[in-house]
PDB file of N, CA and C in Angstrom:
ATOM      1  N   MET A 135     177.136  86.759 -25.608  1.00 44.00           N
ATOM      2  CA  MET A 135     176.022  86.007 -26.949  1.00 44.00           C
ATOM      3  C   MET A 135     175.214  85.156 -27.704  1.00 44.00           C
ATOM      4  N   PRO A 136     174.876  85.803 -28.754  1.00 48.00           N
ATOM      5  CA  PRO A 136     173.269  85.425 -29.628  1.00 48.00           C
ATOM      6  C   PRO A 136     173.062  84.150 -29.824  1.00 48.00           C
ATOM      7  N   ALA A 137     172.247  83.428 -29.590  1.00 49.00           N
ATOM      8  CA  ALA A 137     172.666  82.001 -29.765  1.00 49.00           C
ATOM      9  C   ALA A 137     172.355  81.774 -31.250  1.00 49.00           C
ATOM     10  N   ARG A 138     172.708  80.710 -31.806  1.00 55.00           N
ATOM     11  CA  ARG A 138     172.912  80.386 -32.829  1.00 55.00           C
ATOM     12  C   ARG A 138     171.444  79.409 -33.524  1.00 55.00           C
ATOM     13  N   MET A 139     170.866  79.456 -33.800  1.00 56.00           N
ATOM     14  CA  MET A 139     169.899  78.246 -34.595  1.00 56.00           C
ATOM     15  C   MET A 139     170.209  78.514 -35.444  1.00 56.00           C
ATOM     16  N   LEU A 140     169.379  77.124 -36.310  1.00 58.00           N
ATOM     17  CA  LEU A 140     169.555  76.111 -37.429  1.00 58.00           C
ATOM     18  C   LEU A 140     168.635  76.590 -38.221  1.00 58.00           C
ATOM     19  N   SER A 141     169.385  76.475 -39.851  1.00 61.00           N
ATOM     20  CA  SER A 141     168.227  77.326 -40.439  1.00 61.00           C
ATOM     21  C   SER A 141     167.291  75.812 -40.625  1.00 61.00           C
ATOM     22  N   PRO A 142     165.835  76.485 -42.144  1.00 59.00           N
ATOM     23  CA  PRO A 142     164.760  75.017 -41.722  1.00 59.00           C
ATOM     24  C   PRO A 142     164.832  74.107 -42.319  1.00 59.00           C
ATOM     25  N   GLU A 143     165.953  74.313 -43.388  1.00 62.00           N
ATOM     26  CA  GLU A 143     166.058  72.533 -43.846  1.00 62.00           C
ATOM     27  C   GLU A 143     167.444  72.142 -42.725  1.00 62.00           C
ATOM     28  N   ALA A 144     168.002  72.583 -42.220  1.00 59.00           N
ATOM     29  CA  ALA A 144     168.407  71.585 -41.120  1.00 59.00           C
ATOM     30  C   ALA A 144     167.617  71.332 -39.839  1.00 59.00           C
ATOM     31  N   ALA A 145     167.022  71.520 -39.669  1.00 53.00           N
ATOM     32  CA  ALA A 145     165.736  71.843 -38.388  1.00 53.00           C
ATOM     33  C   ALA A 145     165.059  70.750 -38.453  1.00 53.00           C
ATOM     34  N   VAL A 146     163.938  70.870 -39.978  1.00 53.00           N
ATOM     35  CA  VAL A 146     164.107  69.351 -40.146  1.00 53.00           C
ATOM     36  C   VAL A 146     164.226  68.161 -40.381  1.00 53.00           C
ATOM     37  N   ASP A 147     166.244  68.194 -40.892  1.00 57.00           N
ATOM     38  CA  ASP A 147     166.654  67.064 -40.520  1.00 57.00           C
ATOM     39  C   ASP A 147     166.935  67.016 -39.268  1.00 57.00           C
ATOM     40  N   ASN A 148     166.879  67.745 -38.851  1.00 57.00           N
ATOM     41  CA  ASN A 148     167.190  67.199 -37.009  1.00 57.00           C
ATOM     42  C   ASN A 148     166.151  66.386 -36.587  1.00 57.00           C
ATOM     43  N   ARG A 149     164.906  66.843 -36.824  1.00 55.00           N
ATOM     44  CA  ARG A 149     163.361  65.506 -36.498  1.00 55.00           C
ATOM     45  C   ARG A 149     163.650  64.755 -36.663  1.00 55.00           C
ATOM     46  N   ARG A 150     164.448  64.453 -37.507  1.00 56.00           N
ATOM     47  CA  ARG A 150     164.530  63.021 -37.561  1.00 56.00           C
ATOM     48  C   ARG A 150     165.982  62.170 -37.324  1.00 56.00           C
ATOM     49  N   VAL A 151     166.544  62.831 -36.621  1.00 56.00           N
ATOM     50  CA  VAL A 151     167.733  62.752 -35.336  1.00 56.00           C
ATOM     51  C   VAL A 151     167.026  61.362 -34.228  1.00 56.00           C
ATOM     52  N   GLN A 152     167.374  60.085 -34.308  1.00 55.00           N
ATOM     53  CA  GLN A 152     166.937  58.935 -33.498  1.00 55.00           C
ATOM     54  C   GLN A 152     167.066  59.606 -31.904  1.00 55.00           C
ATOM     55  N   ARG A 153     165.831  59.657 -31.132  1.00 51.00           N
ATOM     56  CA  ARG A 153     165.459  60.342 -29.854  1.00 51.00           C
ATOM     57  C   ARG A 153     165.438  58.820 -29.024  1.00 51.00           C
ATOM     58  N   GLN A 154     166.188  59.102 -27.848  1.00 48.00           N
ATOM     59  CA  GLN A 154     166.219  58.123 -27.326  1.00 48.00           C
ATOM     60  C   GLN A 154     165.823  58.419 -25.483  1.00 48.00           C
ATOM     61  N   ARG A 155     164.693  57.651 -24.916  1.00 50.00           N
ATOM     62  CA  ARG A 155     164.053  58.133 -23.586  1.00 50.00           C
ATOM     63  C   ARG A 155     164.612  57.912 -22.308  1.00 50.00           C
ATOM     64  N   ALA A 156     164.238  58.600 -22.215  1.00 48.00           N
ATOM     65  CA  ALA A 156     165.215  58.822 -20.309  1.00 48.00           C
ATOM     66  C   ALA A 156     164.482  58.513 -19.516  1.00 48.00           C
ATOM     67  N   GLY A 157     165.525  58.424 -18.366  1.00 46.00           N
ATOM     68  CA  GLY A 157     165.092  58.322 -17.139  1.00 46.00           C
ATOM     69  C   GLY A 157     164.348  59.141 -16.485  1.00 46.00           C
ATOM     70  N   ASP A 158     163.244  58.536 -15.217  1.00 41.00           N
ATOM     71  CA  ASP A 158     162.695  59.689 -14.552  1.00 41.00           C
ATOM     72  C   ASP A 158     163.411  60.388 -13.492  1.00 41.00           C
ATOM     73  N   SER A 159     163.807  62.082 -13.794  1.00 38.00           N
ATOM     74  CA  SER A 159     164.334  62.045 -11.615  1.00 38.00           C
ATOM     75  C   SER A 159     163.950  61.910 -10.955  1.00 38.00           C
ATOM     76  N   ALA A 160     164.738  61.648 -10.029  1.00 37.00           N
ATOM     77  CA  ALA A 160     164.656  61.812  -8.667  1.00 37.00           C
ATOM     78  C   ALA A 160     163.024  61.505  -8.059  1.00 37.00           C
ATOM     79  N   ALA A 161     162.461  60.900  -7.530  1.00 36.00           N
ATOM     80  CA  ALA A 161     160.989  60.699  -6.905  1.00 36.00           C
ATOM     81  C   ALA A 161     161.140  62.076  -6.071  1.00 36.00           C
ATOM     82  N   GLY A 162     159.348  62.498  -6.803  1.00 36.00           N
ATOM     83  CA  GLY A 162     158.452  63.790  -6.102  1.00 36.00           C
ATOM     84  C   GLY A 162     159.438  65.180  -6.848  1.00 36.00           C
ATOM     85  N   ARG A 163     159.948  65.081  -7.592  1.00 39.00           N
ATOM     86  CA  ARG A 163     160.403  66.106  -8.545  1.00 39.00           C
ATOM     87  C   ARG A 163     159.864  66.501  -9.387  1.00 39.00           C
ATOM     88  N   VAL A 164     159.233  68.397  -9.377  1.00 49.00           N
ATOM     89  CA  VAL A 164     158.647  68.045 -10.768  1.00 49.00           C
ATOM     90  C   VAL A 164     159.007  68.578 -12.335  1.00 49.00           C
ATOM     91  N   GLN A 165     160.144  68.428 -12.084  1.00 69.00           N
ATOM     92  CA  GLN A 165     160.730  68.327 -13.478  1.00 69.00           C
ATOM     93  C   GLN A 165     161.347  66.729 -14.195  1.00 69.00           C
ATOM     94  N   ARG A 166     161.357  67.256 -15.218  1.00 75.00           N
ATOM     95  CA  ARG A 166     161.999  65.322 -15.376  1.00 75.00           C
ATOM     96  C   ARG A 166     161.765  65.462 -16.937  1.00 75.00           C
ATOM     97  N   ILE A 167     162.848  64.925 -17.983  1.00 79.00           N
ATOM     98  CA  ILE A 167     163.193  64.662 -19.331  1.00 79.00           C
ATOM     99  C   ILE A 167     162.662  63.081 -19.955  1.00 79.00           C
ATOM    100  N   PHE A 168     161.487  63.547 -20.630  1.00 77.00           N
ATOM    101  CA  PHE A 168     160.862  62.497 -21.724  1.00 77.00           C
ATOM    102  C   PHE A 168     161.576  61.878 -23.142  1.00 77.00           C
ATOM    103  N   ASP A 169     161.987  62.457 -23.585  1.00 87.00           N
ATOM    104  CA  ASP A 169     163.263  62.273 -24.161  1.00 87.00           C
ATOM    105  C   ASP A 169     164.174  63.629 -24.632  1.00 87.00           C
ATOM    106  N   ILE A 170     165.247  62.846 -25.589  1.00 91.00           N
ATOM    107  CA  ILE A 170     166.491  63.646 -25.330  1.00 91.00           C
ATOM    108  C   ILE A 170     167.813  63.068 -26.246  1.00 91.00           C
ATOM    109  N   SER A 171     167.631  64.275 -26.962  1.00 94.00           N
ATOM    110  CA  SER A 171     168.380  64.217 -28.446  1.00 94.00           C
ATOM    111  C   SER A 171     170.210  65.336 -28.703  1.00 94.00           C
ATOM    112  N   ARG A 172     170.613  65.434 -29.238  1.00 96.00           N
ATOM    113  CA  ARG A 172     171.792  66.215 -29.361  1.00 96.00           C
ATOM    114  C   ARG A 172     170.972  67.533 -29.839  1.00 96.00           C
ATOM    115  N   TYR A 173     170.221  67.195 -29.847  1.00 97.00           N
ATOM    116  CA  TYR A 173     169.604  69.172 -30.797  1.00 97.00           C
ATOM    117  C   TYR A 173     168.302  69.343 -29.803  1.00 97.00           C
ATOM    118  N   GLY A 174     167.580  68.958 -29.113  1.00 96.00           N
ATOM    119  CA  GLY A 174     167.046  69.626 -28.083  1.00 96.00           C
ATOM    120  C   GLY A 174     166.498  67.928 -26.791  1.00 96.00           C
ATOM    121  N   CYS A 175     165.600  68.255 -26.560  1.00 93.00           N
ATOM    122  CA  CYS A 175     164.419  67.477 -25.418  1.00 93.00           C
ATOM    123  C   CYS A 175     162.797  68.199 -25.145  1.00 93.00           C
ATOM    124  N   GLN A 176     162.815  67.100 -24.653  1.00 91.00           N
ATOM    125  CA  GLN A 176     160.711  67.046 -24.234  1.00 91.00           C
ATOM    126  C   GLN A 176     161.011  66.988 -22.579  1.00 91.00           C
ATOM    127  N   ILE A 177     159.975  68.379 -21.867  1.00 87.00           N
ATOM    128  CA  ILE A 177     160.923  68.045 -20.702  1.00 87.00           C
ATOM    129  C   ILE A 177     159.396  68.557 -19.881  1.00 87.00           C
ATOM    130  N   GLU A 178     159.383  68.203 -18.659  1.00 83.00           N
ATOM    131  CA  GLU A 178     157.775  67.888 -17.894  1.00 83.00           C
ATOM    132  C   GLU A 178     158.715  69.435 -16.903  1.00 83.00           C
ATOM    133  N   SER A 179     157.947  70.116 -16.428  1.00 78.00           N
ATOM    134  CA  SER A 179     157.818  71.445 -16.175  1.00 78.00           C
ATOM    135  C   SER A 179     157.019  72.052 -15.626  1.00 78.00           C
ATOM    136  N   ASN A 180     156.644  72.013 -13.572  1.00 73.00           N
ATOM    137  CA  ASN A 180     156.082  73.050 -13.300  1.00 73.00           C
ATOM    138  C   ASN A 180     155.988  74.137 -13.806  1.00 73.00           C
ATOM    139  N   ASP A 181     157.729  74.568 -12.634  1.00 67.00           N
ATOM    140  CA  ASP A 181     158.136  75.794 -13.323  1.00 67.00           C
ATOM    141  C   ASP A 181     157.752  76.669 -14.221  1.00 67.00           C
ATOM    142  N   LEU A 182     157.660  76.192 -15.481  1.00 66.00           N
ATOM    143  CA  LEU A 182     157.232  76.499 -16.843  1.00 66.00           C
ATOM    144  C   LEU A 182     156.236  76.413 -17.566  1.00 66.00           C
ATOM    145  N   ALA A 183     155.296  75.853 -16.184  1.00 59.00           N
ATOM    146  CA  ALA A 183     154.076  75.492 -17.151  1.00 59.00           C
ATOM    147  C   ALA A 183     152.838  76.373 -18.343  1.00 59.00           C
ATOM    148  N   ASP A 184     154.049  78.055 -17.973  1.00 65.00           N
ATOM    149  CA  ASP A 184     152.685  78.897 -18.698  1.00 65.00           C
ATOM    150  C   ASP A 184     154.239  79.465 -20.298  1.00 65.00           C
ATOM    151  N   GLY A 185     155.393  78.760 -20.198  1.00 59.00           N
ATOM    152  CA  GLY A 185     156.364  79.093 -21.043  1.00 59.00           C
ATOM    153  C   GLY A 185     155.816  79.080 -22.180  1.00 59.00           C
ATOM    154  N   ALA A 186     156.210  80.637 -23.239  1.00 74.00           N
ATOM    155  CA  ALA A 186     155.478  80.619 -24.368  1.00 74.00           C
ATOM    156  C   ALA A 186     156.702  80.808 -25.219  1.00 74.00           C
ATOM    157  N   SER A 187     156.909  79.122 -26.158  1.00 83.00           N
ATOM    158  CA  SER A 187     157.084  79.821 -27.640  1.00 83.00           C
ATOM    159  C   SER A 187     158.002  81.050 -28.154  1.00 83.00           C
ATOM    160  N   GLY A 188     159.570  80.735 -28.470  1.00 90.00           N
ATOM    161  CA  GLY A 188     160.486  82.022 -28.265  1.00 90.00           C
ATOM    162  C   GLY A 188     161.107  81.678 -27.230  1.00 90.00           C
ATOM    163  N   GLN A 189     160.665  81.572 -25.528  1.00 91.00           N
ATOM    164  CA  GLN A 189     161.509  82.292 -24.599  1.00 91.00           C
ATOM    165  C   GLN A 189     162.306  80.998 -24.326  1.00 91.00           C
ATOM    166  N   PHE A 190     164.118  81.952 -24.175  1.00 93.00           N
ATOM    167  CA  PHE A 190     164.928  81.156 -23.645  1.00 93.00           C
ATOM    168  C   PHE A 190     165.188  80.749 -22.066  1.00 93.00           C
ATOM    169  N   VAL A 191     165.455  79.622 -22.201  1.00 92.00           N
ATOM    170  CA  VAL A 191     165.794  79.196 -21.048  1.00 92.00           C
ATOM    171  C   VAL A 191     167.408  78.665 -20.491  1.00 92.00           C
ATOM    172  N   GLU A 192     167.764  78.058 -18.916  1.00 93.00           N
ATOM    173  CA  GLU A 192     168.668  77.638 -19.154  1.00 93.00           C
ATOM    174  C   GLU A 192     168.275  76.889 -18.416  1.00 93.00           C
ATOM    175  N   ILE A 193     169.297  75.447 -19.071  1.00 92.00           N
ATOM    176  CA  ILE A 193     168.643  73.511 -18.292  1.00 92.00           C
ATOM    177  C   ILE A 193     169.593  73.274 -17.113  1.00 92.00           C
ATOM    178  N   ASP A 194     169.858  73.608 -16.734  1.00 91.00           N
ATOM    179  CA  ASP A 194     170.912  72.998 -16.021  1.00 91.00           C
ATOM    180  C   ASP A 194     170.902  70.960 -15.239  1.00 91.00           C
ATOM    181  N   PHE A 195     171.586  70.286 -16.228  1.00 89.00           N
ATOM    182  CA  PHE A 195     171.251  68.822 -15.899  1.00 89.00           C
ATOM    183  C   PHE A 195     171.758  68.139 -14.734  1.00 89.00           C
ATOM    184  N   GLY A 196     173.029  68.623 -14.476  1.00 86.00           N
ATOM    185  CA  GLY A 196     173.781  68.597 -12.903  1.00 86.00           C
ATOM    186  C   GLY A 196     175.283  68.055 -13.695  1.00 86.00           C
ATOM    187  N   SER A 197     175.603  67.314 -15.004  1.00 83.00           N
ATOM    188  CA  SER A 197     177.233  67.039 -15.617  1.00 83.00           C
ATOM    189  C   SER A 197     176.858  68.120 -16.551  1.00 83.00           C
ATOM    190  N   VAL A 198     175.839  69.118 -16.897  1.00 89.00           N
ATOM    191  CA  VAL A 198     175.788  69.773 -18.052  1.00 89.00           C
ATOM    192  C   VAL A 198     174.759  70.520 -18.366  1.00 89.00           C
ATOM    193  N   VAL A 199     175.004  71.611 -18.393  1.00 93.00           N
ATOM    194  CA  VAL A 199     174.185  73.590 -18.406  1.00 93.00           C
ATOM    195  C   VAL A 199     174.123  73.744 -19.705  1.00 93.00           C
ATOM    196  N   ALA A 200     172.921  73.676 -20.382  1.00 95.00           N
ATOM    197  CA  ALA A 200     172.981  73.989 -21.676  1.00 95.00           C
ATOM    198  C   ALA A 200     171.870  74.926 -21.947  1.00 95.00           C
ATOM    199  N   ARG A 201     172.491  76.500 -22.465  1.00 97.00           N
ATOM    200  CA  ARG A 201     171.280  77.427 -22.859  1.00 97.00           C
ATOM    201  C   ARG A 201     170.130  76.875 -24.535  1.00 97.00           C
ATOM    202  N   ALA A 202     168.227  76.428 -23.747  1.00 96.00           N
ATOM    203  CA  ALA A 202     167.658  76.465 -25.031  1.00 96.00           C
ATOM    204  C   ALA A 202     166.149  77.654 -25.347  1.00 96.00           C
ATOM    205  N   ILE A 203     165.436  77.597 -25.958  1.00 95.00           N
ATOM    206  CA  ILE A 203     164.811  77.853 -27.250  1.00 95.00           C
ATOM    207  C   ILE A 203     163.530  77.156 -26.996  1.00 95.00           C
ATOM    208  N   ILE A 204     162.327  77.768 -25.980  1.00 92.00           N
ATOM    209  CA  ILE A 204     161.160  76.996 -26.268  1.00 92.00           C
ATOM    210  C   ILE A 204     160.984  77.487 -27.072  1.00 92.00           C
ATOM    211  N   ARG A 205     160.511  75.865 -28.254  1.00 93.00           N
ATOM    212  CA  ARG A 205     159.398  76.057 -29.421  1.00 93.00           C
ATOM    213  C   ARG A 205     158.107  75.258 -29.452  1.00 93.00           C
ATOM    214  N   TRP A 206     157.323  74.959 -28.137  1.00 90.00           N
ATOM    215  CA  TRP A 206     156.262  74.276 -28.055  1.00 90.00           C
ATOM    216  C   TRP A 206     155.728  74.455 -26.775  1.00 90.00           C
ATOM    217  N   SER A 207     155.013  74.132 -26.370  1.00 86.00           N
ATOM    218  CA  SER A 207     155.038  74.001 -24.652  1.00 86.00           C
ATOM    219  C   SER A 207     152.569  73.417 -24.592  1.00 86.00           C
ATOM    220  N   ASP A 208     153.055  72.320 -24.054  1.00 84.00           N
ATOM    221  CA  ASP A 208     151.367  71.995 -23.761  1.00 84.00           C
ATOM    222  C   ASP A 208     150.855  71.883 -22.200  1.00 84.00           C
ATOM    223  N   ARG A 209     150.336  72.133 -21.790  1.00 79.00           N
ATOM    224  CA  ARG A 209     150.417  72.778 -20.248  1.00 79.00           C
ATOM    225  C   ARG A 209     151.830  72.454 -19.186  1.00 79.00           C
ATOM    226  N   THR A 210     151.906  71.741 -19.189  1.00 80.00           N
ATOM    227  CA  THR A 210     153.691  71.524 -18.208  1.00 80.00           C
ATOM    228  C   THR A 210     155.133  70.451 -19.017  1.00 80.00           C
ATOM    229  N   ARG A 211     154.602  70.526 -20.006  1.00 85.00           N
ATOM    230  CA  ARG A 211     155.472  69.903 -20.955  1.00 85.00           C
ATOM    231  C   ARG A 211     155.843  70.834 -21.969  1.00 85.00           C
ATOM    232  N   LEU A 212     157.123  70.774 -22.631  1.00 88.00           N
ATOM    233  CA  LEU A 212     157.780  71.917 -23.306  1.00 88.00           C
ATOM    234  C   LEU A 212     159.014  71.380 -23.887  1.00 88.00           C
ATOM    235  N   GLY A 213     159.115  71.681 -25.644  1.00 92.00           N
ATOM    236  CA  GLY A 213     159.251  70.924 -26.612  1.00 92.00           C
ATOM    237  C   GLY A 213     160.547  71.855 -26.865  1.00 92.00           C
ATOM    238  N   VAL A 214     162.342  71.946 -25.992  1.00 93.00           N
ATOM    239  CA  VAL A 214     162.760  72.713 -26.606  1.00 93.00           C
ATOM    240  C   VAL A 214     164.067  72.342 -27.199  1.00 93.00           C
ATOM    241  N   GLU A 215     164.612  72.939 -27.888  1.00 97.00           N
ATOM    242  CA  GLU A 215     165.354  73.222 -28.517  1.00 97.00           C
ATOM    243  C   GLU A 215     167.051  73.651 -28.676  1.00 97.00           C
ATOM    244  N   PHE A 216     168.079  73.372 -27.864  1.00 97.00           N
ATOM    245  CA  PHE A 216     169.540  73.464 -27.743  1.00 97.00           C
ATOM    246  C   PHE A 216     169.860  74.433 -28.284  1.00 97.00           C
ATOM    247  N   ALA A 217     170.877  75.237 -27.685  1.00 97.00           N
ATOM    248  CA  ALA A 217     171.426  76.561 -28.404  1.00 97.00           C
ATOM    249  C   ALA A 217     172.355  76.464 -29.423  1.00 97.00           C
ATOM    250  N   ARG A 218     173.442  75.005 -28.945  1.00 97.00           N
ATOM    251  CA  ARG A 218     174.059  73.925 -29.536  1.00 97.00           C
ATOM    252  C   ARG A 218     173.609  73.299 -29.349  1.00 97.00           C
ATOM    253  N   PRO A 219     174.319  72.548 -30.033  1.00 97.00           N
ATOM    254  CA  PRO A 219     173.661  70.663 -29.954  1.00 97.00           C
ATOM    255  C   PRO A 219     174.643  70.240 -28.848  1.00 97.00           C
ATOM    256  N   LEU A 220     174.145  69.307 -28.076  1.00 96.00           N
ATOM    257  CA  LEU A 220     175.293  69.048 -26.838  1.00 96.00           C
ATOM    258  C   LEU A 220     175.435  67.946 -28.281  1.00 96.00           C
ATOM    259  N   GLY A 221     176.862  66.757 -27.635  1.00 95.00           N
ATOM    260  CA  GLY A 221     177.621  66.407 -28.021  1.00 95.00           C
ATOM    261  C   GLY A 221     177.335  65.129 -27.755  1.00 95.00           C
ATOM    262  N   SER A 222     178.173  64.040 -28.540  1.00 93.00           N
ATOM    263  CA  SER A 222     177.157  62.725 -28.472  1.00 93.00           C
ATOM    264  C   SER A 222     177.392  62.040 -26.607  1.00 93.00           C
ATOM    265  N   ARG A 223     178.708  62.576 -26.245  1.00 92.00           N
ATOM    266  CA  ARG A 223     179.074  61.523 -25.321  1.00 92.00           C
ATOM    267  C   ARG A 223     177.828  62.250 -24.017  1.00 92.00           C
ATOM    268  N   GLU A 224     177.969  63.756 -24.563  1.00 92.00           N
ATOM    269  CA  GLU A 224     176.901  64.070 -23.550  1.00 92.00           C
ATOM    270  C   GLU A 224     176.118  63.427 -23.084  1.00 92.00           C
ATOM    271  N   VAL A 225     175.184  63.640 -24.584  1.00 92.00           N
ATOM    272  CA  VAL A 225     173.925  62.921 -24.680  1.00 92.00           C
ATOM    273  C   VAL A 225     173.620  61.760 -23.646  1.00 92.00           C
ATOM    274  N   ASP A 226     175.407  60.573 -23.902  1.00 90.00           N
ATOM    275  CA  ASP A 226     175.191  59.330 -23.577  1.00 90.00           C
ATOM    276  C   ASP A 226     175.289  59.538 -21.501  1.00 90.00           C
ATOM    277  N   ALA A 227     176.076  60.404 -21.877  1.00 88.00           N
ATOM    278  CA  ALA A 227     176.092  61.130 -19.878  1.00 88.00           C
ATOM    279  C   ALA A 227     175.394  60.896 -18.948  1.00 88.00           C
ATOM    280  N   LEU A 228     174.253  61.839 -20.445  1.00 87.00           N
ATOM    281  CA  LEU A 228     172.872  61.850 -19.334  1.00 87.00           C
ATOM    282  C   LEU A 228     172.403  60.877 -19.497  1.00 87.00           C
ATOM    283  N   LEU A 229     171.628  60.256 -20.490  1.00 86.00           N
ATOM    284  CA  LEU A 229     170.832  59.232 -20.048  1.00 86.00           C
ATOM    285  C   LEU A 229     171.518  58.073 -19.417  1.00 86.00           C
ATOM    286  N   ALA A 230     172.636  57.680 -19.124  1.00 85.00           N
ATOM    287  CA  ALA A 230     173.508  56.688 -18.342  1.00 85.00           C
ATOM    288  C   ALA A 230     172.837  57.243 -17.206  1.00 85.00           C
ATOM    289  N   GLU A 231     173.117  58.343 -16.360  1.00 80.00           N
ATOM    290  CA  GLU A 231     172.811  58.310 -15.518  1.00 80.00           C
ATOM    291  C   GLU A 231     172.190  60.221 -14.516  1.00 80.00           C
ATOM    292  N   PRO A 232     171.072  59.780 -14.781  1.00 74.00           N
ATOM    293  CA  PRO A 232     169.864  60.825 -15.089  1.00 74.00           C
ATOM    294  C   PRO A 232     170.027  61.616 -13.816  1.00 74.00           C
ATOM    295  N   ALA A 233     169.375  62.733 -13.745  1.00 77.00           N
ATOM    296  CA  ALA A 233     169.921  63.122 -12.307  1.00 77.00           C
ATOM    297  C   ALA A 233     168.520  64.571 -12.895  1.00 77.00           C
ATOM    298  N   PRO A 234     167.749  64.826 -11.433  1.00 79.00           N
ATOM    299  CA  PRO A 234     167.050  65.807 -11.660  1.00 79.00           C
ATOM    300  C   PRO A 234     167.249  67.012 -12.474  1.00 79.00           C
ATOM    301  N   ILE A 235     166.732  68.230 -12.634  1.00 85.00           N
ATOM    302  CA  ILE A 235     167.077  69.224 -14.141  1.00 85.00           C
ATOM    303  C   ILE A 235     166.554  70.318 -12.903  1.00 85.00           C
ATOM    304  N   ARG A 236     167.466  71.265 -13.743  1.00 86.00           N
ATOM    305  CA  ARG A 236     166.565  73.066 -12.920  1.00 86.00           C
ATOM    306  C   ARG A 236     167.042  73.511 -13.932  1.00 86.00           C
ATOM    307  N   LEU A 237     165.780  74.579 -13.864  1.00 85.00           N
ATOM    308  CA  LEU A 237     165.158  74.901 -14.867  1.00 85.00           C
ATOM    309  C   LEU A 237     165.062  76.996 -15.038  1.00 85.00           C
ATOM    310  N   ARG A 238     166.093  77.518 -15.348  1.00 88.00           N
ATOM    311  CA  ARG A 238     165.786  78.752 -15.581  1.00 88.00           C
ATOM    312  C   ARG A 238     165.036  80.045 -16.830  1.00 88.00           C
ATOM    313  N   ARG A 239     164.576  80.490 -16.139  1.00 87.00           N
ATOM    314  CA  ARG A 239     164.033  81.566 -17.672  1.00 87.00           C
ATOM    315  C   ARG A 239     165.136  82.907 -17.564  1.00 87.00           C
ATOM    316  N   LEU A 240     165.644  82.986 -19.024  1.00 88.00           N
ATOM    317  CA  LEU A 240     167.058  83.923 -19.169  1.00 88.00           C
ATOM    318  C   LEU A 240     166.258  85.370 -19.257  1.00 88.00           C
TER     319      LEU A 240
END
């Protein structure tokens, strides 16, 4: 099923959503979340260091699996937009119990 992206006006509004700092994943992991909102997150990952804007990925947070599109990349950091916004409860659960994440190119 194709992902539905937000209109340019909605995307601007989403950038104003309050983002929350996420805890680091387990020690020794190369993947961690820097911030997260219902609409996307910033991730550090050596696995996708060459990720290009526009590429689709699947993010396995442990309790939540989300598809996303890479909006920007800078060395090992990626900014991704979720194909479907997460629910507030899902974001709260991810913040309450950060777990190692896994990324997979689609």
